[in-house]
PDB file of C-alpha atoms and ligand atoms in Angstrom:
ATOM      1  CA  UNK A   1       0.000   0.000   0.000  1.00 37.00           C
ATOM      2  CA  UNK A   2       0.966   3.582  -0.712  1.00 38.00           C
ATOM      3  CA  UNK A   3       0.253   6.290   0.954  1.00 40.00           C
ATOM      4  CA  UNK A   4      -0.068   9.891  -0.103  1.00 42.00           C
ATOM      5  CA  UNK A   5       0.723  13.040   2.654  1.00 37.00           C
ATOM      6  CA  UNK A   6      -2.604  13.948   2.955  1.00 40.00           C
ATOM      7  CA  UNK A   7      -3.876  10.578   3.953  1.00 40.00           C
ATOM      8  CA  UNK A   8      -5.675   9.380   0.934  1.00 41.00           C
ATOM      9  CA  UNK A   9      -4.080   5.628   0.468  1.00 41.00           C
ATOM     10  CA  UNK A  10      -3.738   3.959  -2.801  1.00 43.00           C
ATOM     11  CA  UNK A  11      -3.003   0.726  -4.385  1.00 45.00           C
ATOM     12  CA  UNK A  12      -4.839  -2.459  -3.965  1.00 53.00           C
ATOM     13  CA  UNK A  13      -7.620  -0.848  -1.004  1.00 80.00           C
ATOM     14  CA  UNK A  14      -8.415   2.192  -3.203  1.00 89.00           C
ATOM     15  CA  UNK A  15      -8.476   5.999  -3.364  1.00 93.00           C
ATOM     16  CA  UNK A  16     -10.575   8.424  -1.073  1.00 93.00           C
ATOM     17  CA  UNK A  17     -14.083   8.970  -2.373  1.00 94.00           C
ATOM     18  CA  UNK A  18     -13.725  12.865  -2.038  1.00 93.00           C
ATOM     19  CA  UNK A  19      -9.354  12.515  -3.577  1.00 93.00           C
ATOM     20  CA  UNK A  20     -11.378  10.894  -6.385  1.00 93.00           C
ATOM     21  CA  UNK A  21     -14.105  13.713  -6.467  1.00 93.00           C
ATOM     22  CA  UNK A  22     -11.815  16.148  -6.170  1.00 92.00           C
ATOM     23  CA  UNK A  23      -9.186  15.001  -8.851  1.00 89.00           C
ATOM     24  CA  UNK A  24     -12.382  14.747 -11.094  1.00 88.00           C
ATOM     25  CA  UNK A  25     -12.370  18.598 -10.737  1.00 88.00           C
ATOM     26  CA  UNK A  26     -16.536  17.525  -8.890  1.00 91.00           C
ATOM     27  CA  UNK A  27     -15.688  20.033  -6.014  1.00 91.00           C
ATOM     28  CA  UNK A  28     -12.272  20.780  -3.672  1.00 92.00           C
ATOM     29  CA  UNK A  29     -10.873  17.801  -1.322  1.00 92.00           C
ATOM     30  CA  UNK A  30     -13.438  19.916   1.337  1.00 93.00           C
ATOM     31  CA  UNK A  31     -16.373  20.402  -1.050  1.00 94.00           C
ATOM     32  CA  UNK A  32     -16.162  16.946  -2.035  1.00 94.00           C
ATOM     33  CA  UNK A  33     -16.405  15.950   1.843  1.00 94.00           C
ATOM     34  CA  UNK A  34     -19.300  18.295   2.106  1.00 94.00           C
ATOM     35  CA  UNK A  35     -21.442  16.461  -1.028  1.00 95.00           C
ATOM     36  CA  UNK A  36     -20.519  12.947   0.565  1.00 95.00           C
ATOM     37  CA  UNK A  37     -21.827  14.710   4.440  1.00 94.00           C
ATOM     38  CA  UNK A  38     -25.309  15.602   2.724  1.00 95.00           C
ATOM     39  CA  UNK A  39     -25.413  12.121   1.113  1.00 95.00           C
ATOM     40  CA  UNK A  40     -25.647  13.390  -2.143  1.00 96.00           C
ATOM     41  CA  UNK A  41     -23.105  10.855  -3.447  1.00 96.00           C
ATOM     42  CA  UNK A  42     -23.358   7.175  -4.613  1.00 96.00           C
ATOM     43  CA  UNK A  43     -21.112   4.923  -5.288  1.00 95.00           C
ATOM     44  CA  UNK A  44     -22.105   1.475  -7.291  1.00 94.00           C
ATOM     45  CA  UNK A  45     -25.408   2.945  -6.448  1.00 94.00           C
ATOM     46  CA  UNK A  46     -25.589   2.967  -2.773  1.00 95.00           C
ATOM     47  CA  UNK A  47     -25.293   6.510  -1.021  1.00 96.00           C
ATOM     48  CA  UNK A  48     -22.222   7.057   0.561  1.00 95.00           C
ATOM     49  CA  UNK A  49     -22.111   9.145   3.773  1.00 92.00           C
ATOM     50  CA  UNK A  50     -18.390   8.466   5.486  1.00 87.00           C
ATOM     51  CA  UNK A  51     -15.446   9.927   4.306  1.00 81.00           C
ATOM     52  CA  UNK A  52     -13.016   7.104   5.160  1.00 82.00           C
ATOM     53  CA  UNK A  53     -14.764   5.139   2.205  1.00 90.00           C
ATOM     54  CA  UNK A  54     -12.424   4.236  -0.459  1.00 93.00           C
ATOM     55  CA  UNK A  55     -13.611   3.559  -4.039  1.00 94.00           C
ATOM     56  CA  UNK A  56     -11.182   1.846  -6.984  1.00 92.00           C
ATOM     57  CA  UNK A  57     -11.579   5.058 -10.038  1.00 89.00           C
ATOM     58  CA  UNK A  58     -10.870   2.462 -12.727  1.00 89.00           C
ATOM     59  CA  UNK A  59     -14.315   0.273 -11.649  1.00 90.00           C
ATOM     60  CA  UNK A  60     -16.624   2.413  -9.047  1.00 93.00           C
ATOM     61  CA  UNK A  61     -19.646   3.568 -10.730  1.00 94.00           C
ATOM     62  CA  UNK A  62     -19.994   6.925  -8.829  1.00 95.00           C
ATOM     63  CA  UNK A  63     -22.737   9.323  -9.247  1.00 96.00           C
ATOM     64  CA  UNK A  64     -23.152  13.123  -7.613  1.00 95.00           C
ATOM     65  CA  UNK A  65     -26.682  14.142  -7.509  1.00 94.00           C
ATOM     66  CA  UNK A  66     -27.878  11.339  -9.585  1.00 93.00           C
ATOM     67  CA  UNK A  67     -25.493  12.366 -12.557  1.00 93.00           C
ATOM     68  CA  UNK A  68     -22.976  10.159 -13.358  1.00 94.00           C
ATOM     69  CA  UNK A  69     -19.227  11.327 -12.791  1.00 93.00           C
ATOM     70  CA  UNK A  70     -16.302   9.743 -14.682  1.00 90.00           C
ATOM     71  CA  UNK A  71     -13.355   9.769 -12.907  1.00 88.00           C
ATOM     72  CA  UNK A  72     -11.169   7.833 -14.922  1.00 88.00           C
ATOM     73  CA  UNK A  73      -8.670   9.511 -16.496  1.00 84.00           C
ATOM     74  CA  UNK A  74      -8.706   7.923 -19.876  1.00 87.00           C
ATOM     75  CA  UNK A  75     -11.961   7.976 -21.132  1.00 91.00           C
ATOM     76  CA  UNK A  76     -11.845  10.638 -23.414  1.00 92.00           C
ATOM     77  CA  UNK A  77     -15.163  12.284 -25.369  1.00 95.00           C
ATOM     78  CA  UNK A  78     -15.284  14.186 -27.922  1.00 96.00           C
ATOM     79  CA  UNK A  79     -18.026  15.697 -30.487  1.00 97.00           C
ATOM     80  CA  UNK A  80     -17.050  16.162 -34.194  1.00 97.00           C
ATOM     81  CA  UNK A  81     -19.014  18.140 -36.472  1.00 98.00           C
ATOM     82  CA  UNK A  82     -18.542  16.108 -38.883  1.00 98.00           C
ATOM     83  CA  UNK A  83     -18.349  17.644 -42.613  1.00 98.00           C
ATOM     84  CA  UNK A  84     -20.061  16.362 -45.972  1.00 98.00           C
ATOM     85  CA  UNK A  85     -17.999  14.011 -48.170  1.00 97.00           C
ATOM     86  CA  UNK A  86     -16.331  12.572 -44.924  1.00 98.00           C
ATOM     87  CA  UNK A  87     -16.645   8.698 -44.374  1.00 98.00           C
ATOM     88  CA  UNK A  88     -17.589   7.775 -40.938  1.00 97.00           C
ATOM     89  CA  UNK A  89     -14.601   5.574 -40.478  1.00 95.00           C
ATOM     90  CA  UNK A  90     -11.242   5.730 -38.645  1.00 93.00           C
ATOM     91  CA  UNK A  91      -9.036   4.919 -41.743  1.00 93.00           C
ATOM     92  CA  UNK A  92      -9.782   4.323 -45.262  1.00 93.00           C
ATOM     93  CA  UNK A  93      -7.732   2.226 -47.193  1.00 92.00           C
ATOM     94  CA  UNK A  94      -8.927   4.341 -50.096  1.00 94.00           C
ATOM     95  CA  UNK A  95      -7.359   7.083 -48.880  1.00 93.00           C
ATOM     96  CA  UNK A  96     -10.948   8.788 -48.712  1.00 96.00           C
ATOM     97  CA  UNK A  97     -11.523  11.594 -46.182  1.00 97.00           C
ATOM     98  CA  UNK A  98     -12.153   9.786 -43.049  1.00 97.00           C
ATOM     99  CA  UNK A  99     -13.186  10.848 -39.774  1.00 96.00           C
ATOM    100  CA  UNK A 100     -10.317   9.708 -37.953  1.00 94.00           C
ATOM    101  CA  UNK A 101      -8.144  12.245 -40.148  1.00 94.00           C
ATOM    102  CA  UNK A 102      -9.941  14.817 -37.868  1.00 94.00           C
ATOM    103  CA  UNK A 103      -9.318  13.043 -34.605  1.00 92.00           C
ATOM    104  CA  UNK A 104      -5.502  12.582 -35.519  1.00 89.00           C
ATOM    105  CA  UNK A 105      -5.228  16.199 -36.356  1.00 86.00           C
ATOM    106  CA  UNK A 106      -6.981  17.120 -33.033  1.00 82.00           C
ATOM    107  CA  UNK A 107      -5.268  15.045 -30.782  1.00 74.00           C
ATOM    108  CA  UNK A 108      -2.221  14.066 -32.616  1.00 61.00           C
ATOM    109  CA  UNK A 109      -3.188  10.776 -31.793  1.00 61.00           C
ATOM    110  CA  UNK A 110      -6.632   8.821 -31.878  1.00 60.00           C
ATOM    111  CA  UNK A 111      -6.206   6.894 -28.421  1.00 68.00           C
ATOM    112  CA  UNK A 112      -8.515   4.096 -29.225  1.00 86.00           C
ATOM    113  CA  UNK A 113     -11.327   6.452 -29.874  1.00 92.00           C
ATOM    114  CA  UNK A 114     -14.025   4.976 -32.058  1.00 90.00           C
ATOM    115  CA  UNK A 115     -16.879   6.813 -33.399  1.00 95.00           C
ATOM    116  CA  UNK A 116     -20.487   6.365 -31.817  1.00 95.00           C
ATOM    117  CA  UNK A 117     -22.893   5.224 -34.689  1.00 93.00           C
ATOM    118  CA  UNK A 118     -22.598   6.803 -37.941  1.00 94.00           C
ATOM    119  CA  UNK A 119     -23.357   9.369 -40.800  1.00 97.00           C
ATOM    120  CA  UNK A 120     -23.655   8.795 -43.986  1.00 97.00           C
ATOM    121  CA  UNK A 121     -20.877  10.703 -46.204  1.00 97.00           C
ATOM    122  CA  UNK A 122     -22.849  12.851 -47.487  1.00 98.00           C
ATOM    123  CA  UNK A 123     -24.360  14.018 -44.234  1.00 98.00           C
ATOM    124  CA  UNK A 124     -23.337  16.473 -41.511  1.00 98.00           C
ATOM    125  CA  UNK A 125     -23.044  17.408 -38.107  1.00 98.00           C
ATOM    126  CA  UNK A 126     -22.766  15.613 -34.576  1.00 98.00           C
ATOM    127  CA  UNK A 127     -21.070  12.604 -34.314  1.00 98.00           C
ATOM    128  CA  UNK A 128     -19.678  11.308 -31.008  1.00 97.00           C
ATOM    129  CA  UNK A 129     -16.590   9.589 -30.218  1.00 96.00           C
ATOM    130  CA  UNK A 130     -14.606   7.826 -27.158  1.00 95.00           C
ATOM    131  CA  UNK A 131     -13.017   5.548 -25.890  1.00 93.00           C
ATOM    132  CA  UNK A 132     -15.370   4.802 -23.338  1.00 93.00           C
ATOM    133  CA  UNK A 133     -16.520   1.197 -25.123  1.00 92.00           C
ATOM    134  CA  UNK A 134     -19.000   0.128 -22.397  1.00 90.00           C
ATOM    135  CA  UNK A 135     -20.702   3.994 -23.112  1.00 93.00           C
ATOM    136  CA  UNK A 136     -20.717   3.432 -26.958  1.00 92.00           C
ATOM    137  CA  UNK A 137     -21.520  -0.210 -27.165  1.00 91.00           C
ATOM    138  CA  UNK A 138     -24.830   0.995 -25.593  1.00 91.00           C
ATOM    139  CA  UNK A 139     -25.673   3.807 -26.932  1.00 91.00           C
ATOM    140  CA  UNK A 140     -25.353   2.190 -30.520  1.00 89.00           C
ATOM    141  CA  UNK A 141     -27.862  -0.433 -28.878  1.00 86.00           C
ATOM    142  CA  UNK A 142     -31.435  -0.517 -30.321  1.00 79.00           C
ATOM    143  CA  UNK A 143     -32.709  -1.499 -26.719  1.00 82.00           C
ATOM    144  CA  UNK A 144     -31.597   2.405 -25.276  1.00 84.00           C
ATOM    145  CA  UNK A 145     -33.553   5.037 -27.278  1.00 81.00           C
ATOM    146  CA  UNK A 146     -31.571   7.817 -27.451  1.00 91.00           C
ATOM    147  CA  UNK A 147     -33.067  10.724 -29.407  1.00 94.00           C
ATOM    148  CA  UNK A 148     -31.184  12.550 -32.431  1.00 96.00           C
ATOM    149  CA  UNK A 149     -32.174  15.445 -34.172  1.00 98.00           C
ATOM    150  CA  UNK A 150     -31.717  16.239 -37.556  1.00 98.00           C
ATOM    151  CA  UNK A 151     -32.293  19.272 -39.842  1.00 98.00           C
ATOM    152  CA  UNK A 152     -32.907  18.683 -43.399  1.00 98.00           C
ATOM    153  CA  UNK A 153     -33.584  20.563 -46.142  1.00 98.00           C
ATOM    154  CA  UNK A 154     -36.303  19.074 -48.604  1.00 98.00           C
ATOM    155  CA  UNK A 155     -37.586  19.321 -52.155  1.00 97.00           C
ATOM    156  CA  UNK A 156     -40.818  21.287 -52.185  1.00 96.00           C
ATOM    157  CA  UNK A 157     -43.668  22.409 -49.681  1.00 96.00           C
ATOM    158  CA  UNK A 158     -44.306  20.668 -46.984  1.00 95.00           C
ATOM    159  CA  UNK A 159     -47.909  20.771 -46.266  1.00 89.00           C
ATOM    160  CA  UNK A 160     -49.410  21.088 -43.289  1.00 82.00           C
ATOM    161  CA  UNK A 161     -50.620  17.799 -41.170  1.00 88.00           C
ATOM    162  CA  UNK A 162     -47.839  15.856 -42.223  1.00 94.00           C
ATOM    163  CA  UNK A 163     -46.138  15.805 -38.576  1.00 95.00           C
ATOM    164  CA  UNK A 164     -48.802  13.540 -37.795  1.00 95.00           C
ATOM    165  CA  UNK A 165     -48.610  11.517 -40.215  1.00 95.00           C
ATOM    166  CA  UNK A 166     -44.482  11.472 -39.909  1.00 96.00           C
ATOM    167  CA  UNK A 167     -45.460  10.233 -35.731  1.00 96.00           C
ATOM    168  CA  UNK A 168     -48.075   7.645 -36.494  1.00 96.00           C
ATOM    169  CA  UNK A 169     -45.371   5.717 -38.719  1.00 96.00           C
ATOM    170  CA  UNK A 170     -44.561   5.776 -42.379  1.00 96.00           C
ATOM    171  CA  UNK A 171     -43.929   2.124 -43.763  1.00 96.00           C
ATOM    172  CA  UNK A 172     -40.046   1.687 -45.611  1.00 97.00           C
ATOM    173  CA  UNK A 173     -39.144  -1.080 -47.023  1.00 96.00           C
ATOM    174  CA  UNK A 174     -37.385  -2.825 -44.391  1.00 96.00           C
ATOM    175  CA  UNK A 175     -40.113  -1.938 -41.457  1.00 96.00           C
ATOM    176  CA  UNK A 176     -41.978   1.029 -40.376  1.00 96.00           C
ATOM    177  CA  UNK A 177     -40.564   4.305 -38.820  1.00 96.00           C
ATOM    178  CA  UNK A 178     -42.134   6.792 -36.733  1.00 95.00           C
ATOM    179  CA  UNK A 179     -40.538  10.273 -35.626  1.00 97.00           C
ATOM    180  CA  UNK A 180     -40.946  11.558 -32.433  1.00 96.00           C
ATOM    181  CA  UNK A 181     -40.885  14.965 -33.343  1.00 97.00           C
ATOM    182  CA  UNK A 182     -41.044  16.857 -36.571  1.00 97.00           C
ATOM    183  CA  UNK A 183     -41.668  20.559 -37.674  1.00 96.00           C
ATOM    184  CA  UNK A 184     -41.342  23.056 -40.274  1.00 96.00           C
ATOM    185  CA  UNK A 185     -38.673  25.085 -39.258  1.00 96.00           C
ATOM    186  CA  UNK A 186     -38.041  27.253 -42.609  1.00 96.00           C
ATOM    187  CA  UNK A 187     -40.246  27.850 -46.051  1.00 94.00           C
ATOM    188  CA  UNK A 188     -37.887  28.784 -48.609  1.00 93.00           C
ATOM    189  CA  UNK A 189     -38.498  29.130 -52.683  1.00 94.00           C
ATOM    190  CA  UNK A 190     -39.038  25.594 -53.788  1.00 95.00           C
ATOM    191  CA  UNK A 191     -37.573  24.266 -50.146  1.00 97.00           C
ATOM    192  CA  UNK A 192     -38.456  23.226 -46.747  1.00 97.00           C
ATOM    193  CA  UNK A 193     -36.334  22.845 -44.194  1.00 98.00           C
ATOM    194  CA  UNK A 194     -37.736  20.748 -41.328  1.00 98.00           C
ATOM    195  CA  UNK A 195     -36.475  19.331 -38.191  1.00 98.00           C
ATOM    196  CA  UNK A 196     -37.038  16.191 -36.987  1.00 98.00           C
ATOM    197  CA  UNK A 197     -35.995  14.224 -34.253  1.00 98.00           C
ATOM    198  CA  UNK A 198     -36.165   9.847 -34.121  1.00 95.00           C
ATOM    199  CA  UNK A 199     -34.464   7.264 -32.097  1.00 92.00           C
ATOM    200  CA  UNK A 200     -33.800   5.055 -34.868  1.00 87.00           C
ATOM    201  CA  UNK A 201     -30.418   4.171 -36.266  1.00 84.00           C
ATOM    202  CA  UNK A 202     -30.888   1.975 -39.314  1.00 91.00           C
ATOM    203  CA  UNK A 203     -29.551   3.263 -42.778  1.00 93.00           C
ATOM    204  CA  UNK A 204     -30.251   6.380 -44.320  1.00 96.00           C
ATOM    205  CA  UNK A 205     -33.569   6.422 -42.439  1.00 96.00           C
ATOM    206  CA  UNK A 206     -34.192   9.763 -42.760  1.00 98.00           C
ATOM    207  CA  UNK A 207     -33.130  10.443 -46.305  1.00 98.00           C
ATOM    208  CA  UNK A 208     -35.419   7.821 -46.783  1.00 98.00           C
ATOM    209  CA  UNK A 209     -38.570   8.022 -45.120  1.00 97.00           C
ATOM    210  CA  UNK A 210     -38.426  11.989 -46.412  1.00 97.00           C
ATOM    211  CA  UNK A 211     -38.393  10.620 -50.176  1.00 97.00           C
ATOM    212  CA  UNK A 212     -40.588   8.389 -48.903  1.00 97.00           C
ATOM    213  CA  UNK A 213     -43.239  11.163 -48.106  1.00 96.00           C
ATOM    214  CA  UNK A 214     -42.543  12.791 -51.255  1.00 96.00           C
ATOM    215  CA  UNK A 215     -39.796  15.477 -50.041  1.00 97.00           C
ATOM    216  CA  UNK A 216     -36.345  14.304 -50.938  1.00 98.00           C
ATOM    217  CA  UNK A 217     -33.308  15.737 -48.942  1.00 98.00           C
ATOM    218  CA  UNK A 218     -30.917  18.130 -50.344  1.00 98.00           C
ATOM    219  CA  UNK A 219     -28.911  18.495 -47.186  1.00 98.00           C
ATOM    220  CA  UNK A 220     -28.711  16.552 -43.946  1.00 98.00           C
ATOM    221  CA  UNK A 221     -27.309  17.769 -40.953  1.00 98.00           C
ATOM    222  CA  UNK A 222     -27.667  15.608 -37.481  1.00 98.00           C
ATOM    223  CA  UNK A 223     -28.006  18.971 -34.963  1.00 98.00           C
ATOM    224  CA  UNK A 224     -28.116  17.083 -31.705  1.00 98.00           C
ATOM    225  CA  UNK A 225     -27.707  13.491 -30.310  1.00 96.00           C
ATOM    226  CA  UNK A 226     -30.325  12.989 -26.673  1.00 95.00           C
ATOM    227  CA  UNK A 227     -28.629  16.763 -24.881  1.00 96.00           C
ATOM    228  CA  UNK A 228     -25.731  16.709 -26.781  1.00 98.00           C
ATOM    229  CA  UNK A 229     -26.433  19.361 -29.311  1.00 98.00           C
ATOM    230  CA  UNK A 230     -23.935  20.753 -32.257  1.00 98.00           C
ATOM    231  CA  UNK A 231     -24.126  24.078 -31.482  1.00 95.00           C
ATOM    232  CA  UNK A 232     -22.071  26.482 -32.895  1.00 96.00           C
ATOM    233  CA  UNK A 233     -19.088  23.905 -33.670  1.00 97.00           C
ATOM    234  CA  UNK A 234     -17.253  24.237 -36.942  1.00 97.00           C
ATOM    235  CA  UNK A 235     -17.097  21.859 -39.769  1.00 97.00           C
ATOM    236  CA  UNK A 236     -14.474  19.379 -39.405  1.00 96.00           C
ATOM    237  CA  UNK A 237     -13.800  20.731 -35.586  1.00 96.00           C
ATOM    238  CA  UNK A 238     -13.894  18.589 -32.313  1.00 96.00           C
ATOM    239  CA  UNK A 239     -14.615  19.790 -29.001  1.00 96.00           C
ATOM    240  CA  UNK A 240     -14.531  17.659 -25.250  1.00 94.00           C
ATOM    241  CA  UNK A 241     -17.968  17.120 -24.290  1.00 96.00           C
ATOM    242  CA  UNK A 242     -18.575  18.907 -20.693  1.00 94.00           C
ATOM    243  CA  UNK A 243     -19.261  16.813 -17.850  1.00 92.00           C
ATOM    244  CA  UNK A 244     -23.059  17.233 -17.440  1.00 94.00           C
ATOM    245  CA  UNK A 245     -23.211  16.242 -21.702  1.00 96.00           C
ATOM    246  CA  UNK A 246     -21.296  12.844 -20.371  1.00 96.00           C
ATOM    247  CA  UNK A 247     -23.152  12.476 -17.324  1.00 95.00           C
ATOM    248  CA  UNK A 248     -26.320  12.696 -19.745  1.00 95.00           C
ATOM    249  CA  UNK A 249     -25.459  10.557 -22.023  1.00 95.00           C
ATOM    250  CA  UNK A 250     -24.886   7.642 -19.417  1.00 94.00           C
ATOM    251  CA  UNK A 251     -28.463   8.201 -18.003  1.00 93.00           C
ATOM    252  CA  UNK A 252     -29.927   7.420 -21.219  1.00 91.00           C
ATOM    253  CA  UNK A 253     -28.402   3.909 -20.786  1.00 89.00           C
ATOM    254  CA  UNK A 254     -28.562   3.901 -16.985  1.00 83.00           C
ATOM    255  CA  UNK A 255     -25.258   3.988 -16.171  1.00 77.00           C
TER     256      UNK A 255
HETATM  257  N1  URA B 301     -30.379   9.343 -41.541  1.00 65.98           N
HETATM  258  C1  URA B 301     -29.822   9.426 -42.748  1.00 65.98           C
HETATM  259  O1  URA B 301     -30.515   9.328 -43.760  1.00 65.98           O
HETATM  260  N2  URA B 301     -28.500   9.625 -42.834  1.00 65.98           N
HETATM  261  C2  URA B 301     -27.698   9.747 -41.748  1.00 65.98           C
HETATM  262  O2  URA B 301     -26.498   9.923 -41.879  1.00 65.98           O
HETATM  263  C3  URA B 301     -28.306   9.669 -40.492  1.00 65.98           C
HETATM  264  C4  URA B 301     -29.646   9.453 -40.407  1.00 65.98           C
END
């Protein structure tokens, strides 16, 4: 066992719960000691209330508030806004512009990040990445319905009524697809764009069930992914995601 001089031992027992909150930047060594006091911290999701508790960072499942903290060090996440004509793929052995030529410019290194689902190439916008692979193997799980939001420019008018139509399901080929949300954000000569927002992740859906209602997409860009939204990112620029976007991402699987 190690021991560190402000008491907080190490090694095979574990760290401090409030060294770990602290180090996770949660609140000071003293704030930390405070949140555990009030109860308002969890660990493997039973509330904690002594400070002598210590937690392994690499395992402990730790949440402040009911928000999930990550206090390991290496998970890394990151949101791309990923730009037209890029392939949603680390490398490409066609030499193709990939999305891990972004991460390797970013970082100068891609860590064992993988991205979270996919675009097609000729869509833009939000895509996730990490190296988190317990986070991403269940987000890209059918079973955990997280909510993205696209905006898309269509072909045409969009009359009025079809939202409803768009939420009681639209039969595609391989199934039927509802939206959860859908409305007309913009009426421009000959276009519409519309937002709409589904927690479906098979191919092309929405290209598809827009042609499939008679509006064809000129431009797709995915704006948000559950409260993880684009915002004012650049084409072909990553940014870390801030702690409450992680912490809400691992609700939506219940982690
Ligand atoms: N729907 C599509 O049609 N394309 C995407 O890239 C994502 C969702």
């Amino acid at each position: 066992m190690t021991s560190d001089s402000t008491g907080g031992s190490e090694g095979t027992e574990g760290v401090r719960l409030q060294k770990v909150l602290a180090k996770a930047g949660i609140a000071s060594r003293r704030g930390a000691e405070e949140l555990i006091a009030q109860g308002r911290v969890s660990v493997d999701g039973e509330i904690v209330r002594e400070f002598g508790r210590r937690v392994d960072p690499e395992s402990s499942v730790i949440h402040v508030d009911g928000a999930r903290v990550v206090v390991r060090e290496d998970l890394v996440y990151l949101a791309l806004n990923k730009p037209k004509g890029v392939h949603t793929t680390m490398t490409d052995d066609r030499g193709r512009p990939c999305v891990g030529d972004f991460v390797r410019r970013h970082s100068n290194a891609d860590a064992g990040l993988f991205h979270i689902g996919r675009l097609d190439a000729d869509t833009e916008g939000l895509l996730l990445l990490t190296n988190d692979g317990e986070l991403a193997h269940r987000l890209m799980h059918p079973s955990y319905e997280v909510f993205k939001t696209y905006l898309a420019e269509v072909d045409g008018a969009v009359p009025r009524g079809i939202g409803k139509q768009l939420r009681a399901g639209i039969e595609l080929e391989d199934g039927p697809v509802k939206v959860d949300k859908f409305r007309v954000v913009d009426a421009l000569p000959g276009r519409t764009m519309v937002e709409v927002v589904l927690h479906e992740g098979r191919k092309h859906i929405v290209r598809r069930l827009l042609a499939e209602i008679g509006h064809p997409v000129h431009r797709l860009v995915r704006t948000a992914i559950g409260d993880v939204h684009l915002g004012d990112l650049k084409p072909g620029k990553l940014r870390a995601l801030n702690r409450k976007e992680i912490a809400s991402l691992h609700a939506v699987v219940g982690r």
